[in-house]
Coordinates of C-alpha atoms in Angstrom, one line a residue:
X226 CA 196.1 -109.0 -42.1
X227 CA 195.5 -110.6 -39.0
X228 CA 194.3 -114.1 -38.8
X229 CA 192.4 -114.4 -35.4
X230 CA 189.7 -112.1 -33.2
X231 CA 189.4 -113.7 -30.2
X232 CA 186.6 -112.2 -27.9
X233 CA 186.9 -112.8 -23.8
X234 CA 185.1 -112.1 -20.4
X235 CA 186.9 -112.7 -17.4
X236 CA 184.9 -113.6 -14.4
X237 CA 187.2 -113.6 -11.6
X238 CA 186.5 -114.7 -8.2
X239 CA 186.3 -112.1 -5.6
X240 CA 185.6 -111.8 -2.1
X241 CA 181.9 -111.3 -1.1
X242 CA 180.8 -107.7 -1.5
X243 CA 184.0 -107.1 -3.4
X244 CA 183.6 -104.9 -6.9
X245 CA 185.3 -107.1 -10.0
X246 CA 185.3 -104.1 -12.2
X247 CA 189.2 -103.2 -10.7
X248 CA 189.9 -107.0 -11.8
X249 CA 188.0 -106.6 -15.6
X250 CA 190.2 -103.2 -15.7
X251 CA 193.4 -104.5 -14.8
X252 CA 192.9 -107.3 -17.2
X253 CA 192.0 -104.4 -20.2
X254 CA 195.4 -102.9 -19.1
X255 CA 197.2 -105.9 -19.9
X256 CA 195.2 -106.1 -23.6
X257 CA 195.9 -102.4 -23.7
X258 CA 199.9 -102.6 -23.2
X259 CA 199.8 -105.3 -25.5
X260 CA 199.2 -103.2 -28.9
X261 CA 197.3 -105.1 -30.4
X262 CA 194.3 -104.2 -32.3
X263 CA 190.8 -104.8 -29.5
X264 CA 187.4 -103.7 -29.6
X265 CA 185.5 -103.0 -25.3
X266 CA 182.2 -103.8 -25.1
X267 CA 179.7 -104.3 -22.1
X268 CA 180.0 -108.0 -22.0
X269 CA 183.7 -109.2 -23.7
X270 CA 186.5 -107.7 -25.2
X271 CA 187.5 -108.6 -28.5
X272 CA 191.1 -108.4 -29.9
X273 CA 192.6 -108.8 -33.1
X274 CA 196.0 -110.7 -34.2
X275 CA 197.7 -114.0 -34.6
X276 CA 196.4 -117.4 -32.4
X277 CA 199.6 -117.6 -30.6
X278 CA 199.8 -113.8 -29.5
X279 CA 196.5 -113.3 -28.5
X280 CA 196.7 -116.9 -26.0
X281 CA 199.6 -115.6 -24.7
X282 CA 197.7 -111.8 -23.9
X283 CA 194.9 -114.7 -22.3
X284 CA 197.8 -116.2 -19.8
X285 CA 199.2 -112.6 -19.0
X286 CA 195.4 -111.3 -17.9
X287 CA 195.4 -114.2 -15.7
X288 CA 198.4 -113.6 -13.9
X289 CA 197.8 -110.3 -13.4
X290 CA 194.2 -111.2 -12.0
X291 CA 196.1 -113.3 -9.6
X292 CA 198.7 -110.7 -8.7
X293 CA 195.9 -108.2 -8.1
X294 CA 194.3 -110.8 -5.5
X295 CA 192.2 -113.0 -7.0
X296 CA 192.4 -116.8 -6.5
X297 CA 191.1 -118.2 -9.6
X298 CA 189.3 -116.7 -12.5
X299 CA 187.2 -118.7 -15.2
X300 CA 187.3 -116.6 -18.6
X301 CA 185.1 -117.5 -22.0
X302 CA 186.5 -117.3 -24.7
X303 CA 185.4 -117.5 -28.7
X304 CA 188.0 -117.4 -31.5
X305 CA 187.3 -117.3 -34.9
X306 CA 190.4 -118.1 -36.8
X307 CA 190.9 -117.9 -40.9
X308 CA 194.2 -119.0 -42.3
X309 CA 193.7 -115.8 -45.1
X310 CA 192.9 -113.2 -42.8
X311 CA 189.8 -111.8 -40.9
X312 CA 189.3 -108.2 -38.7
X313 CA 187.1 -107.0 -36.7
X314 CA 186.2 -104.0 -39.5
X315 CA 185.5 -106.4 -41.7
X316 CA 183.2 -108.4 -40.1
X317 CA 181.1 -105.1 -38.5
X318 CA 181.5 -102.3 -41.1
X319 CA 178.4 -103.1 -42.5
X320 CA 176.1 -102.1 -39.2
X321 CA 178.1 -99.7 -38.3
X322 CA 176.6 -95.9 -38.8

């Protein structure tokens, strides 16, 4: 079991009148290609896996923020970490329909 969600938004700086959804995709893409377990939802992404992995995902959306054009990109970030495991199901399944 994993031991680490860590939930992000990415808020990345864009020209005035400019859209930041192509900048919030691209960074999905990069979660997406990753393979790890993650959960979209209006305001954050959540993924699922081990610290180290999921910082590393975090350094790769940034680059590719900056590739895509953007010059600097603040992102907030909660982890919740548990040395015996923790998931995403397991912490929702209970509201869930």
């Amino acid at each position: 079991m994993s031991k680490t969600l860590l939930s992000i938004q990415v808020i990345p700086k864009t020209q005035p009148g400019e859209d930041s959804y192509d900048y919030v995709d691209a960074a999905i893409e990069v979660i997406q290609s990753s393979g790890v377990p993650y959960e979209v939802h209006p305001l954050e992404t959540t993924m699922e896996g081990e610290l180290e992995e999921l910082l590393d995902i975090v350094r790769r959306m940034h680059e590719a923020l900056v590739a895509k054009g953007s010059p600097s990109i603040i992102s907030q970030i909660k982890i919740a970490h548990n040395p015996t495991g923790i998931s995403m199901n397991g912490l929702t399944e209970k509201y869930r329909a």
